[in-house]
Structures are given as structure tokens and as C-alpha cells.
Amino acid sequence: MKNVAALAGVGIKTVSRVINGEPNVSAVTTARVRAAADSLDFHPDLHARNLRRADGRSSTLGLLVGSVGNPFSGAMHRAIEDLASTRGVAVFASSLDDDPDREEVAVSAFLRRRVDGLILTTVSKSQGYLLPELRRGTPLVFVDREPAGVEADVVVSDNAAGAAAATRHLLSFGHRRIAFLGDRTDIQTAQERRRGFLEELGRAGVATADIPVITGLHDEDAANRALIALLESEHPPTAVFSSQNLITIGAVRGLRELGLHRTIALVGFDDVPLADLLEPGITVVAQNPSEIGRLAAERIFARLDGDRSAGRTYVVPTELITRGSGEMRPK
Amino acid sequence: MKNVAALAGVGIKTVSRVINGEPNVSAVTTARVRAAADSLDFHPDLHARNLRRADGRSSTLGLLVGSVGNPFSGAMHRAIEDLASTRGVAVFASSLDDDPDREEVAVSAFLRRRVDGLILTTVSKSQGYLLPELRRGTPLVFVDREPAGVEADVVVSDNAAGAAAATRHLLSFGHRRIAFLGDRTDIQTAQERRRGFLEELGRAGVATADIPVITGLHDEDAANRALIALLESEHPPTAVFSSQNLITIGAVRGLRELGLHRTIALVGFDDVPLADLLEPGITVVAQNPSEIGRLAAERIFARLDGDRSAGRTYVVPTELITRGSGEMRPK
DNA sequence: GTGAAAGCGCTAACAT
DNA sequence: ATGTTAGCGCTTTCAC
């Protein structure tokens, strides 16, 4: 900027005014400064600006997700970026792989970069470590998983209700022995889905005592093996509710391997790519990651714009999409 | 930092030393400073540090992709993050949607934030606008698409060779009338794939004059309609090479709609999720987005570490994965 | 309409 | 082993 000022033959403050579109600069000076800036290929340093500025905003957001490589995170990320970019805000993203240590490291990395807000899929047991930052006024939105011990905005899918809807769907086709394939129980959304499943069975008057509820499945392979073991057991289920993406895919593979994909009903939680092209198509309770991302970003910006209301939980509805696998009656 | 110094009863430089792990601070002082920093929940400001530091590194990378929501970009992004995080470097990502205007805006946004390097899937006609920045020493790596008019590192898939392999595969099953379904011809990778396809036909002595080569398809729907029109024409092809992800999916839908998915052979470029669970499974030439991302990040860091060698093009091999759809003979 | 000086949070270079 | 001063690139404040 000093160089631009020198080249244009004006004071440094005048360059600042032109770059920031402030008033009180004559048209000729503006043109001279513009020309000088262009010829030097000048890009103003946003960090230096941020250092001195009254509001201290870095025009930067931090996003913490399971993995930037997974489609759910990607869709959320995209929705956040779309809103952020209209405000000239850039988005940092970091993958946690369900590792609480990585969460703390990543949060700290973002705070050192003075992000204006943080959107996170938390994986820690407790989020108390974020309290000082919250008090400092950094907007914080939890997505996909609810925090413990922190009052903040939260955006989640309707996990229990979605799971209940899936269960009701299977019940309506006459199934009574429905297996539940679940993720690790320390994951909060996994608990909610299990709760929704069991409560719906309760409402329907199905004794849950001999219902196979398997948890702790965290990848395709584990789900695949668990389902196969179940189907080869004494009392195999007539239907399966797979409560997560990868579990659903593992379950589909399991059913294929045993040639039971047209016999055993399956409903999954969370949509799966190309699910409609399989035979049968996979019936799922779809989440809406774009809407979750959009809402989260909206909350961040509302807070930055001065909203001081108490933290709220926003529940994004899920949608049952029937494609065939969930509409088979018990043999 | 001033506050920490005051609380610990030491000079500000001593705090700086402790925070940065510099030597020549006594154990007791270190402990006092640490305690003060913790109690104030102090996070050093990386931007302020960057402003003064000799190397002027922001520990930040900019990534420009088609969309952070698509799986190819996601996998690349993840690989880049994995390497970057080992160096404490955070990654900004931005989606371009094949819009050159967005490219310039996004690049400028990242330069203003003084990223240490830029990894980009360029969509502009010419990348000359990046020359000043290159000369300034900012490492630049082009991924997935080769630039024009800029000498820099480039990491791409083996587009022509992959397309040739797919074509050879179909030829080996006796197909002679193979349709080509291609993306917009202004996209460089699309051109390469078409070239590989046609050259392989040439090598096999197949007259390309009456081979249906359709380009300008950019989404599922367009591909779907184009293929259906082709199959209902006078001389339908016996096999199809779909040269991109979405085109492949559109083509599969088209074949299904006409009930020809077990009759017309299909090989796609770029892998498709769950392709192995379809019936028949979709044979593809798979790219390796993780490896592309890893290599790109590696090049950036090599440059930052002082590598001054001339820009090179790195070609990441593709892999033919046979799953059924490509192994059908002509009726 | 314009510019000079001070200061944002930190580190480099030099004291002590 | 520790502290002081200047200055990174910008904005704020205030003077012209």
C-alpha cells in the first residue's frame, strides 16, 4: 500500500480510502490510485486490516466436520460456503474423524486465526472447553450433534422422529421382528436414532425384549458381518433398520451375499447415492445436510449482526423416501 | 499477550518466547507464563505474528474446486488437508461451479488473506492473471485441468490414456459401434478423453466417421436424453463410453428406461459410488482423487521448502475396474 | 479532499 | 535469562 501511494503520488490514507470505497476522494485521484494499484498487482492485506479495525472481523469462518471427504459434510459445507461467500467470508474446513483430540487441535488452530465464527460437529464428550470463547462473543453453532454443558445454537436432524418414521413404515408392512443396526453408542445421534426406533416399537406394542439391537458398528464391514451373523442365527429378523449411511451399505452387501435382498426388508437412515438405481431401490429416511448447513451459517451471521437471544435448537426434518427395499412383507 | 505478560509479571517478549517455545527462559518463568496464558484463555494471533515475521507465512492454503459438495473434490480436499495438518497449515476451500468469474473472485479473496499456496481446478480460459502472483513466489499447483500460458506444477489424471483403455476394453469385446458421450468441449479434460477415445478407435482401424460422438453434455439429464435419442435412432450403438461421472449416471438411467442395461455395454470415466451394487455393476476407468490431492499438496510444500525447479506435470494413472456393464458382447 | 501520527498484536534486533 | 524498541500493513483519529 505504501508502494501504491508512492507510485500514485498520494498519501497512504488516500490509497486506503480508494481501496475501501470511502467517500471524499476526487475522481482523478481515485483513477490514479486504481491505476497504480493495478500496475503493482496490489491485494490489500486483510489480516493487517483486521488487526487495526474496530470490529476486528477476519471475514473467516471455521467448519469442523467428520470428514470433508464424506458427502454429508460436503453438502453442508457447500451450503455454508454459499451463504458465506455472499458476505465475502471465506471458510476453513477441518476433518475430525471422530477424534476428540483432533477437535481441540482444530478449534485452537481456528481461534488462533481469529475466525469470526465456528460451526462444529462436535465429537468431544464435553464442550466446556469452548465456554471462554463463547463468553468472548465468538458465535458458535453445533451441527448434527448436540453439545453438553454449553448453551449455544444447535442444528440437528430429527433423528428420533426419523427413526420412528422408518420403524413405523416397517411395522405397517407387517414386520414385528425388526433388527436395529446402530453406530457407536457414544455418538449422540446414534443414541437418538435407537431411542426413536425402540419408542416406536413400544408404541406399537411390540415387546422389545427379543428384538435384535446391535450397536457399535462404525463401518461397512462391521455392519456387513453383523447382519450376516444375525440372518444366519436361530431367529433371523424379517426386516432391518440400518441407522447410518455406511451401515446401510454394509447391510445391502450382506443381504446380497445371502441372496436375501428381495426377501428381507430394509430401511436406512440417511440417504445413499444411487439408491434408486439398485434393485430393489433402497428406502431411506433422508437427512437434509444442505438445509442444516444453511441454517447454521444463518445463525452465525445473525449473531454477528447483533442477535443476542438465547441459544436455540433447530430441528431439520427428515423425509422418508420409499424405493422398494422397505416395502416388502415378511415371507 | 500484553495481558498475559502483566498477569505473569514479566515482559511481553518473554511471553512470546514461551508461547513459541524459544530457548533461554527459566523453568519457573515458563510455568508462570503458561499459567497466566491458560487462565486468560490466551490464543496467540497468527495473523499478527505473520505480519512481522521474516518468512511472512500465514500457514494457510487456498483450494479451488468445482464444488466442495462433490465426491471427487471432497476426496482431493481430504488428502490435501491430511498433509497440510501435519504442518499446522489450515485449508480454505471455495467452489467455482465452472464459472470463471467466481475463479477470479475466489483467487483474489485468498490472496488478500495471504495464503502460502494455491491449489486450483481452473475454469478460466487463460491463467495469465496469475502470473504476477507466481512471480511474487506464491506456489501454485493446477489440479485436474491444465493451465494455458502459465508455467507451474500440474497434477492431472491420465485422461487420454484412461479413455483409450476404456475404448480398448469395449473393442476387445467385439464392439465397433461405440458411442461417445462427452462433457462441454471447452473443458480441457473432456477434450483429452475424447482424443483418447478417437485415437484408440483409429489404432484399431475403426472408421470414426459414423461413430456417434456427442459432446456438450453437462448433467445427468442431458446425458440421459442424448443416449435415449441415440438408442432410438436408425443405427444405435452397441456400446457406450460415458466420459464423466454425471454422464455415466444419466446413461445408466437411460439404459434402464429402455430396458437395455443388459444389452448395451457401458464403460464410464471416473468412478461412481455403489457402482458395484448395481446390476450389472458399472465398469469404469477410476480416477484417484486422493493421490491427486496428495501430490498437489506435496508440490506446494516442496516449493515452500525452497524447491525452485521448473514446473512439471504429474500424471496420475487411472484404473480400469470391471464390474459387468462393460463386459457384454454386441447382440 | 487529503495526509501525518498513533496503534492493532506480534516478532526481529538489539540491549541489558 | 529477560526486557526495550521499532516496525509488519493497515485503519483510526485528528489536523489541515
XYZ file of C-alpha atoms (C1' of nucleotides) in Angstrom:
694
model
C 0.000 0.000 0.000
C 2.939 2.262 0.729
C 4.266 1.458 -2.732
C 0.933 2.196 -4.327
C 0.809 5.526 -2.538
C 4.306 6.401 -3.698
C 3.583 5.425 -7.292
C 0.334 7.363 -7.343
C 1.991 10.303 -5.631
C -0.564 10.444 -2.823
C -0.669 9.741 0.882
C -1.165 6.245 2.150
C -4.515 7.099 3.701
C -5.850 8.136 0.328
C -4.989 4.728 -1.067
C -6.801 3.192 1.867
C -9.834 5.310 1.089
C -9.885 4.296 -2.542
C -9.401 0.592 -1.815
C -12.213 0.651 0.717
C -14.513 2.808 -1.320
C -14.660 5.535 1.285
C -16.016 8.945 0.206
C -14.146 12.210 -0.121
C -11.671 11.297 -2.803
C -11.741 13.149 -6.089
C -12.387 11.206 -9.260
C -8.939 11.934 -10.685
C -7.126 10.792 -7.557
C -9.237 7.662 -7.437
C -8.311 6.843 -11.011
C -4.603 7.460 -10.366
C -4.644 5.226 -7.291
C -6.546 2.489 -9.106
C -4.027 2.528 -11.930
C -1.097 2.368 -9.536
C -2.675 -0.496 -7.580
C -3.362 -2.448 -10.761
C 0.113 -1.979 -12.133
C 1.634 -3.241 -8.895
C -0.939 -6.042 -8.716
C -1.811 -4.900 -5.247
C -4.036 -7.017 -2.995
C -4.839 -5.375 0.343
C -3.797 -7.470 3.324
C -6.986 -8.476 5.103
C -5.149 -9.549 8.225
C -3.406 -6.247 8.668
C -6.741 -4.527 8.217
C -8.340 -6.835 10.736
C -5.625 -6.084 13.254
C -6.485 -2.431 13.465
C -10.169 -2.411 12.670
C -12.776 -1.581 15.270
C -14.923 -4.697 14.826
C -11.899 -6.966 14.490
C -13.596 -9.258 11.996
C -11.436 -11.564 9.932
C -14.164 -12.433 7.404
C -13.406 -16.046 8.027
C -15.404 -18.993 9.345
C -14.234 -22.313 10.762
C -16.053 -25.537 9.949
C -15.336 -28.794 11.746
C -16.849 -31.934 10.294
C -16.415 -35.683 10.328
C -14.528 -35.587 7.073
C -14.519 -33.139 4.190
C -14.452 -36.260 2.035
C -17.869 -37.521 3.020
C -20.964 -36.464 1.103
C -22.942 -35.343 4.136
C -20.189 -32.978 5.235
C -19.664 -31.863 1.665
C -23.279 -30.862 1.196
C -23.275 -28.983 4.482
C -20.002 -27.295 3.623
C -21.338 -26.184 0.288
C -24.458 -24.618 1.787
C -22.342 -22.769 4.342
C -19.977 -21.538 1.675
C -22.859 -20.295 -0.440
C -24.114 -18.073 2.343
C -20.657 -17.030 3.489
C -19.484 -16.028 0.029
C -22.302 -13.508 -0.323
C -20.659 -11.700 2.569
C -17.104 -12.083 1.420
C -16.412 -14.574 4.169
C -14.017 -17.454 3.486
C -14.450 -20.866 5.066
C -11.809 -23.030 6.724
C -12.700 -26.699 6.992
C -11.149 -29.409 9.090
C -11.839 -33.150 9.400
C -12.092 -34.725 12.824
C -12.559 -38.447 12.144
C -14.472 -38.682 15.418
C -11.302 -37.959 17.331
C -11.783 -35.571 20.284
C -8.084 -34.708 20.309
C -8.284 -33.541 16.748
C -11.273 -31.448 17.689
C -9.362 -29.490 20.278
C -6.382 -29.041 17.998
C -8.552 -27.873 15.123
C -10.599 -25.480 17.236
C -7.443 -23.983 18.618
C -5.974 -23.640 15.126
C -9.053 -21.720 14.051
C -9.151 -19.497 17.118
C -5.536 -18.543 16.546
C -6.644 -17.440 13.109
C -9.388 -15.372 14.689
C -12.306 -16.874 12.815
C -15.487 -14.847 13.164
C -17.494 -17.955 13.981
C -17.263 -21.689 14.420
C -19.592 -24.374 13.087
C -18.846 -27.746 14.529
C -19.869 -31.350 14.503
C -18.511 -31.967 17.940
C -17.079 -35.323 18.908
C -15.858 -34.461 22.390
C -17.561 -35.733 25.498
C -17.961 -32.217 26.826
C -17.787 -28.876 25.107
C -16.951 -26.928 28.251
C -13.575 -26.024 26.839
C -15.399 -23.695 24.459
C -17.032 -21.616 27.174
C -14.317 -18.942 27.415
C -14.517 -18.374 23.694
C -18.295 -18.196 23.785
C -18.141 -15.591 26.530
C -15.706 -13.656 24.429
C -18.528 -13.397 21.910
C -17.428 -15.790 19.179
C -20.593 -17.212 17.602
C -20.744 -20.974 17.851
C -23.171 -23.328 16.180
C -23.256 -27.046 16.773
C -24.420 -29.101 13.856
C -25.534 -32.702 13.633
C -24.695 -33.395 17.276
C -25.897 -31.675 20.404
C -23.322 -30.360 22.847
C -23.213 -30.912 26.587
C -22.682 -28.128 29.072
C -22.753 -25.272 26.583
C -25.627 -23.022 25.715
C -25.468 -22.249 22.016
C -27.350 -22.600 18.775
C -27.741 -26.169 17.620
C -28.890 -27.500 14.259
C -29.731 -31.194 14.068
C -31.752 -33.650 12.052
C -34.889 -35.013 13.574
C -33.081 -38.204 14.487
C -35.564 -39.816 16.849
C -38.608 -38.874 14.784
C -36.914 -40.043 11.578
C -36.015 -43.357 13.124
C -39.565 -43.702 14.421
C -40.939 -42.993 10.944
C -38.717 -45.668 9.457
C -39.825 -48.124 12.114
C -43.489 -47.271 11.641
C -43.060 -47.849 7.945
C -41.685 -51.336 8.500
C -44.376 -52.102 11.087
C -47.051 -51.038 8.629
C -45.874 -53.746 6.245
C -46.439 -56.340 8.923
C -42.921 -56.703 10.313
C -42.599 -57.412 14.004
C -39.103 -58.760 14.247
C -37.059 -55.786 13.056
C -33.320 -55.711 13.643
C -31.588 -52.466 14.566
C -28.076 -51.914 13.271
C -26.504 -48.980 15.079
C -23.348 -46.948 15.267
C -21.163 -46.476 18.338
C -23.344 -45.595 21.305
C -21.126 -42.741 22.366
C -22.306 -40.830 19.314
C -25.251 -38.768 20.289
C -27.174 -39.034 17.029
C -26.800 -42.809 17.190
C -28.448 -42.845 20.598
C -31.319 -40.716 19.366
C -31.999 -42.975 16.430
C -32.004 -46.008 18.667
C -34.370 -44.278 21.037
C -36.739 -43.381 18.198
C -36.678 -46.968 17.000
C -37.377 -48.510 20.401
C -40.034 -45.983 21.333
C -41.921 -46.611 18.139
C -41.864 -50.351 18.777
C -43.142 -49.591 22.262
C -45.998 -47.501 20.912
C -46.911 -50.335 18.575
C -46.987 -52.738 21.493
C -44.116 -54.845 20.205
C -42.131 -56.431 23.002
C -38.605 -55.163 22.559
C -37.037 -57.884 24.668
C -36.257 -60.238 21.803
C -35.661 -57.539 19.182
C -32.068 -57.701 17.930
C -30.446 -54.351 18.712
C -26.853 -54.300 17.598
C -24.704 -51.251 18.204
C -21.059 -50.305 17.952
C -20.971 -50.666 14.155
C -18.855 -47.931 12.647
C -18.096 -49.058 9.115
C -19.429 -51.035 6.207
C -17.572 -54.147 7.081
C -18.709 -54.370 10.671
C -22.303 -53.845 9.567
C -21.962 -56.441 6.862
C -20.652 -59.086 9.252
C -23.151 -58.248 11.980
C -26.096 -58.570 9.641
C -24.893 -61.843 8.161
C -24.441 -63.321 11.631
C -27.940 -62.178 12.517
C -29.543 -63.658 9.440
C -27.823 -66.955 9.986
C -28.936 -67.102 13.618
C -31.765 -69.077 15.173
C -34.410 -66.375 14.862
C -33.497 -64.114 11.970
C -35.345 -60.801 11.617
C -37.752 -60.171 8.744
C -36.686 -56.543 8.426
C -33.706 -54.348 9.185
C -33.371 -50.708 10.179
C -29.828 -49.550 9.499
C -29.258 -46.328 11.320
C -26.453 -44.788 9.295
C -25.050 -44.407 5.815
C -22.172 -46.853 5.869
C -24.178 -49.323 7.910
C -26.875 -49.263 5.258
C -24.367 -50.019 2.537
C -22.822 -52.813 4.591
C -26.292 -54.208 5.193
C -27.147 -54.123 1.487
C -23.975 -56.037 0.742
C -24.830 -58.556 3.429
C -28.301 -59.126 2.024
C -26.855 -59.563 -1.464
C -24.310 -62.058 -0.317
C -27.047 -64.207 1.199
C -29.389 -63.599 -1.723
C -31.941 -62.108 0.639
C -32.202 -58.597 -0.782
C -35.656 -59.346 -2.161
C -36.812 -61.099 0.972
C -35.666 -59.105 3.968
C -36.967 -55.544 4.172
C -34.500 -52.724 4.756
C -34.871 -49.074 5.629
C -31.792 -46.927 6.165
C -31.229 -43.665 7.963
C -29.518 -41.062 5.777
C -29.659 -41.200 2.018
C -27.229 -43.181 -0.086
C -26.026 -42.186 -3.571
C -27.678 -44.003 -6.470
C -30.007 -45.732 -4.015
C -32.749 -45.527 -6.633
C -30.732 -47.448 -9.217
C -30.271 -50.532 -7.063
C -32.706 -53.420 -7.325
C -34.614 -53.074 -5.174
C -34.091 -49.367 -4.590
C -33.143 -48.573 -1.019
C -35.828 -46.986 1.087
C -34.331 -44.386 3.396
C -35.072 -41.661 5.845
C -33.144 -38.875 4.153
C -31.482 -36.069 6.020
C -31.110 -32.604 4.599
C -27.469 -31.611 5.004
C -27.794 -28.517 2.819
C -30.536 -27.159 4.995
C -28.536 -27.931 8.122
C -25.571 -26.030 6.699
C -27.679 -23.140 5.538
C -29.346 -22.751 8.910
C -26.049 -22.995 10.756
C -24.470 -20.276 8.641
C -27.593 -18.169 9.000
C -27.331 -18.407 12.792
C -23.653 -17.450 12.756
C -24.342 -14.361 10.684
C -27.388 -13.420 12.747
C -25.167 -13.473 15.845
C -22.509 -11.455 14.082
C -25.216 -8.982 13.147
C -26.018 -8.488 16.800
C -28.592 -11.146 17.693
C -28.147 -11.712 21.452
C -31.068 -14.056 22.032
C -30.604 -17.303 23.953
C -29.199 -20.312 22.107
C -31.868 -22.361 20.360
C -32.049 -25.838 18.904
C -33.200 -26.021 15.312
C -34.545 -29.363 14.176
C -34.368 -30.080 10.464
C -36.997 -32.603 9.360
C -36.075 -35.872 7.694
C -38.001 -37.395 4.827
C -38.976 -40.998 4.177
C -38.187 -41.916 0.581
C -39.685 -45.243 -0.488
C -37.843 -47.087 -3.231
C -38.614 -50.736 -2.760
C -36.376 -52.245 -0.118
C -38.637 -51.126 2.689
C -41.920 -52.204 1.135
C -41.576 -55.975 1.331
C -43.826 -58.009 3.632
C -42.466 -60.738 5.885
C -42.164 -64.022 3.999
C -0.281 -11.151 25.077
C 0.204 -7.870 26.876
C -2.349 -9.025 29.436
C -0.606 -12.347 29.877
C 2.682 -10.539 30.440
C 1.119 -8.250 33.013
C -0.550 -11.122 34.860
C 2.630 -13.182 34.887
C 4.644 -10.141 35.894
C 7.093 -10.499 33.016
C 7.936 -8.646 29.835
C 5.959 -9.208 26.684
C 8.907 -10.730 24.862
C 9.210 -13.410 27.496
C 5.627 -14.418 26.866
C 6.416 -14.561 23.165
C 9.364 -16.805 23.924
C 7.298 -19.174 25.998
C 4.450 -19.353 23.510
C 6.859 -20.078 20.677
C 8.985 -22.498 22.624
C 12.120 -20.409 22.224
C 15.048 -21.203 24.496
C 16.518 -19.086 27.291
C 13.553 -18.907 29.605
C 13.830 -20.351 33.101
C 11.537 -23.164 34.089
C 9.775 -21.123 36.753
C 9.070 -18.218 34.445
C 7.826 -20.597 31.798
C 5.421 -22.121 34.273
C 4.177 -18.713 35.442
C 3.590 -17.568 31.885
C 1.829 -20.796 30.982
C -0.475 -20.450 33.957
C -1.271 -16.846 33.108
C -1.952 -17.708 29.476
C -4.248 -20.562 30.448
C -6.185 -18.532 32.959
C -6.792 -15.833 30.364
C -7.540 -18.468 27.729
C -4.973 -16.858 25.520
C -4.645 -17.868 21.867
C -1.767 -16.154 20.055
C -2.864 -14.201 16.994
C -1.357 -15.922 13.989
C -2.063 -13.005 11.695
C -0.234 -10.524 13.867
C 2.676 -12.923 14.021
C 2.595 -13.352 10.265
C 2.657 -9.617 9.775
C 6.004 -9.236 11.472
C 7.705 -12.499 10.742
C 10.581 -12.781 8.342
C 9.146 -15.531 6.156
C 5.684 -13.972 6.159
C 3.914 -17.303 6.107
C 0.269 -17.439 7.066
C 0.145 -21.224 7.498
C -2.832 -21.251 5.221
C -3.600 -22.827 1.858
C -6.295 -21.986 -0.674
C -8.116 -24.714 -2.576
C -10.389 -24.000 -5.526
C -12.541 -26.845 -6.790
C -15.663 -27.486 -8.816
C -17.713 -27.854 -5.692
C -16.834 -28.865 -2.156
C -20.048 -30.864 -2.337
C -18.879 -33.289 -4.984
C -17.105 -36.506 -4.055
C -14.113 -36.003 -6.340
C -13.359 -32.613 -4.816
C -14.035 -33.958 -1.356
C -11.520 -36.762 -1.696
C -8.902 -34.374 -3.057
C -9.612 -31.884 -0.310
C -9.226 -34.536 2.328
C -5.842 -35.666 1.034
C -4.623 -32.080 0.937
C -5.852 -31.449 4.453
C -4.107 -34.563 5.720
C -0.750 -33.352 4.512
C -1.361 -29.736 5.477
C -2.416 -30.548 9.008
C 0.889 -32.264 9.726
C 2.446 -28.833 9.220
C -0.147 -26.850 11.097
C -1.454 -25.407 7.866
C -5.199 -24.709 7.569
C -7.061 -25.045 4.288
C -9.556 -22.626 2.746
C -11.819 -24.124 0.124
C -14.006 -22.455 -2.442
C -16.417 -23.792 -5.062
C -16.303 -22.451 -8.591
C -19.183 -24.187 -10.389
C -17.231 -23.863 -13.630
C -17.657 -20.111 -13.524
C -14.513 -18.153 -14.489
C -15.793 -15.056 -12.711
C -16.019 -16.955 -9.466
C -12.490 -18.170 -10.029
C -11.077 -14.667 -10.146
C -13.098 -13.552 -7.148
C -12.058 -16.582 -5.111
C -8.380 -16.304 -6.025
C -8.410 -12.668 -5.073
C -10.131 -13.451 -1.771
C -7.394 -15.941 -0.964
C -4.550 -13.668 -1.990
C -5.933 -10.948 0.246
C -5.697 -13.491 3.032
C -2.081 -14.139 2.098
C -2.375 -17.885 1.589
C 1.000 -19.607 1.376
C -0.080 -21.509 -1.710
C -2.935 -22.069 -4.099
C -4.265 -25.349 -5.473
C -6.749 -24.841 -8.223
C -9.022 -26.608 -10.628
C -9.006 -23.746 -13.038
C -12.020 -22.982 -15.186
C -10.774 -19.809 -16.838
C -9.782 -19.638 -20.466
C -6.383 -18.290 -19.565
C -4.467 -18.257 -16.319
C -2.317 -15.297 -17.220
C -3.877 -13.253 -14.469
C -1.947 -15.401 -12.021
C 1.473 -14.545 -13.412
C 2.201 -11.597 -11.113
C 1.427 -13.748 -8.098
C 3.600 -16.567 -9.395
C 6.495 -14.177 -9.881
C 5.970 -12.990 -6.355
C 6.790 -16.541 -5.321
C 3.397 -17.911 -4.299
C 3.395 -21.640 -5.071
C 0.654 -22.594 -7.459
C -0.477 -26.064 -8.431
C -3.100 -26.765 -11.040
C -5.112 -29.913 -10.474
C -7.379 -31.861 -12.766
C -7.064 -29.298 -15.556
C -4.003 -27.973 -17.294
C -3.498 -24.222 -17.464
C -2.674 -22.145 -20.511
C 0.078 -19.582 -20.545
C 1.457 -20.302 -17.103
C 4.396 -22.421 -16.162
C 3.626 -24.212 -12.942
C 3.201 -27.624 -11.388
C 0.232 -29.537 -12.725
C -1.365 -32.716 -11.412
C -3.848 -34.447 -13.676
C -5.380 -37.826 -14.322
C -4.220 -39.740 -17.321
C -7.313 -38.667 -19.224
C -6.400 -39.677 -22.756
C -4.810 -42.971 -21.727
C -7.725 -43.809 -19.460
C -10.213 -43.116 -22.202
C -8.129 -45.217 -24.581
C -8.099 -48.085 -22.089
C -11.872 -47.939 -21.761
C -12.223 -47.931 -25.525
C -9.801 -50.795 -25.966
C -11.775 -52.744 -23.413
C -15.002 -52.309 -25.366
C -13.239 -53.119 -28.637
C -11.889 -56.314 -27.136
C -15.437 -57.486 -26.538
C -16.201 -57.085 -30.195
C -17.831 -53.671 -30.222
C -17.232 -51.487 -33.253
C -20.042 -49.014 -32.998
C -19.262 -47.316 -29.698
C -20.972 -44.061 -28.782
C -19.052 -41.318 -27.017
C -20.952 -39.188 -24.526
C -18.897 -36.155 -23.632
C -18.924 -33.043 -21.488
C -18.639 -29.458 -22.721
C -15.755 -29.206 -25.159
C -14.360 -26.103 -23.507
C -13.351 -28.259 -20.557
C -9.838 -29.432 -21.100
C -10.198 -32.867 -19.515
C -13.230 -33.501 -21.692
C -11.156 -32.831 -24.808
C -8.447 -35.193 -23.665
C -10.866 -38.008 -23.046
C -12.415 -37.563 -26.443
C -8.989 -37.560 -28.026
C -8.055 -40.800 -26.230
C -11.259 -42.387 -27.387
C -10.877 -41.406 -31.034
C -7.197 -42.252 -31.205
C -7.829 -45.713 -29.844
C -10.504 -46.299 -32.441
C -8.008 -45.111 -35.040
C -5.349 -47.528 -33.806
C -7.909 -50.328 -34.029
C -8.667 -49.356 -37.595
C -12.266 -48.454 -36.867
C -13.568 -45.746 -39.181
C -14.587 -42.913 -36.917
C -16.773 -41.232 -39.473
C -20.012 -42.895 -38.464
C -19.175 -43.191 -34.772
C -21.642 -41.178 -32.689
C -19.646 -38.580 -30.770
C -21.904 -36.406 -28.669
C -20.480 -33.575 -26.622
C -21.770 -30.638 -24.627
C -23.452 -32.834 -22.010
C -23.003 -31.332 -18.570
C -25.518 -33.062 -16.344
C -27.385 -36.298 -15.790
C -30.443 -35.191 -17.595
C -28.742 -34.096 -20.781
C -26.818 -37.368 -20.897
C -29.949 -39.344 -20.276
C -31.837 -37.685 -23.121
C -28.918 -37.827 -25.524
C -28.434 -41.548 -25.002
C -32.111 -42.343 -25.376
C -32.236 -40.409 -28.650
C -29.200 -42.290 -29.835
C -30.576 -45.709 -28.973
C -33.853 -44.955 -30.697
C -32.085 -43.772 -33.838
C -31.551 -45.603 -37.109
C -28.170 -47.112 -36.232
C -27.941 -47.447 -32.479
C -24.547 -48.163 -30.934
C -23.811 -51.488 -29.259
C -21.679 -49.878 -26.580
C -21.295 -46.537 -24.839
C -18.326 -44.724 -23.374
C -19.541 -42.062 -20.974
C -16.720 -39.704 -20.258
C -17.725 -38.268 -16.900
C -19.425 -39.072 -13.611
C -22.805 -37.475 -14.073
C -22.932 -38.528 -17.703
C -22.384 -42.121 -16.636
C -25.258 -41.937 -14.189
C -27.502 -40.322 -16.778
C -26.532 -43.045 -19.234
C -27.325 -45.803 -16.753
C -30.742 -44.284 -16.191
C -31.287 -44.106 -19.935
C -30.375 -47.750 -20.431
C -32.696 -48.741 -17.597
C -35.584 -46.788 -19.010
C -35.254 -48.609 -22.295
C -34.587 -51.939 -20.612
C -31.238 -52.166 -22.398
C -28.894 -52.237 -19.408
C -28.132 -55.900 -20.020
C -27.783 -55.474 -23.749
C -25.778 -52.336 -24.430
C -22.275 -52.259 -22.953
C -21.191 -49.259 -20.906
C -17.876 -48.048 -19.567
C -17.682 -44.790 -17.678
C -14.803 -42.440 -16.921
C -14.479 -41.654 -13.196
C -15.852 -43.965 -10.559
C -19.401 -43.811 -9.296
C -20.466 -44.604 -5.731
C -22.024 -48.034 -5.207
C -21.274 -48.895 -8.825
C -20.574 -52.458 -7.740
C -24.039 -52.895 -6.222
C -25.913 -52.129 -9.419
C -26.955 -54.945 -11.736
C -24.933 -55.114 -13.786
C -22.133 -53.371 -11.899
C -20.764 -50.391 -13.768
C -17.365 -50.826 -15.336
C -15.342 -47.655 -15.035
C -11.983 -46.075 -15.515
C -11.457 -44.819 -11.989
C -9.507 -41.709 -11.157
C -7.535 -41.321 -7.984
C -8.557 -38.016 -6.430
C -6.751 -38.707 -3.145
C -3.491 -39.202 -4.941
C -4.052 -36.068 -6.989
C -4.652 -34.088 -3.813
C -1.698 -35.631 -2.027
C 0.667 -34.876 -4.881
C -0.610 -31.327 -5.232
C -0.077 -30.611 -1.546
C 3.335 -32.240 -1.707
C 4.340 -29.926 -4.542
C 3.133 -26.860 -2.679
C 5.165 -27.759 0.373
C 8.220 -28.672 -1.677
C 8.092 -25.191 -3.217
C 7.636 -23.610 0.182
C 10.649 -25.581 1.333
C 12.718 -23.990 -1.366
C 12.344 -26.167 -4.463
C 12.987 -23.812 -7.402
C 12.922 -26.362 -10.209
C 10.835 -25.759 -13.300
C 7.125 -26.536 -13.180
C 6.325 -30.136 -14.018
C 3.224 -32.043 -14.998
C 2.424 -35.054 -12.855
C 0.144 -37.628 -14.395
C -1.795 -39.811 -12.005
C -2.739 -43.151 -13.552
C -6.333 -44.261 -13.896
C -7.508 -47.803 -13.313
C -9.991 -49.893 -15.261
C -12.395 -51.586 -12.864
C -14.537 -54.247 -14.492
C -17.909 -54.887 -12.893
C -20.156 -56.206 -15.612
C -21.571 -53.362 -17.674
C -18.504 -53.218 -19.876
C -18.153 -56.930 -20.500
C -21.166 -57.567 -22.696
C -20.730 -58.540 -26.339
C -22.763 -56.941 -29.123
C -26.126 -58.662 -29.585
C -10.381 16.387 -0.276
C -6.076 14.956 1.824
C -2.376 13.399 4.934
C 0.521 12.632 9.406
C 0.765 10.120 13.538
C -0.533 6.543 16.602
C -1.516 1.885 17.429
C -3.699 -3.112 16.466
C -0.706 -7.972 18.392
C 3.015 -9.706 17.463
C 8.374 -10.697 16.399
C 13.306 -9.041 14.985
C 17.129 -6.917 16.562
C 19.332 -5.342 19.921
C 20.145 -4.129 24.693
C 20.930 -5.439 29.496
C 17.642 -15.026 31.355
C 14.879 -11.089 30.361
C 13.296 -6.531 28.582
C 13.063 -2.475 25.147
C 12.293 -0.514 20.780
C 10.912 -0.483 16.190
C 8.034 -1.908 12.625
C 4.988 -5.520 9.741
C 0.343 -3.219 6.603
C -3.295 -1.458 7.631
C -7.224 1.791 9.969
C -8.355 5.281 13.335
C -8.174 9.869 14.779
C -7.480 14.232 14.022
C -5.435 18.093 11.751
C -5.153 20.667 7.655
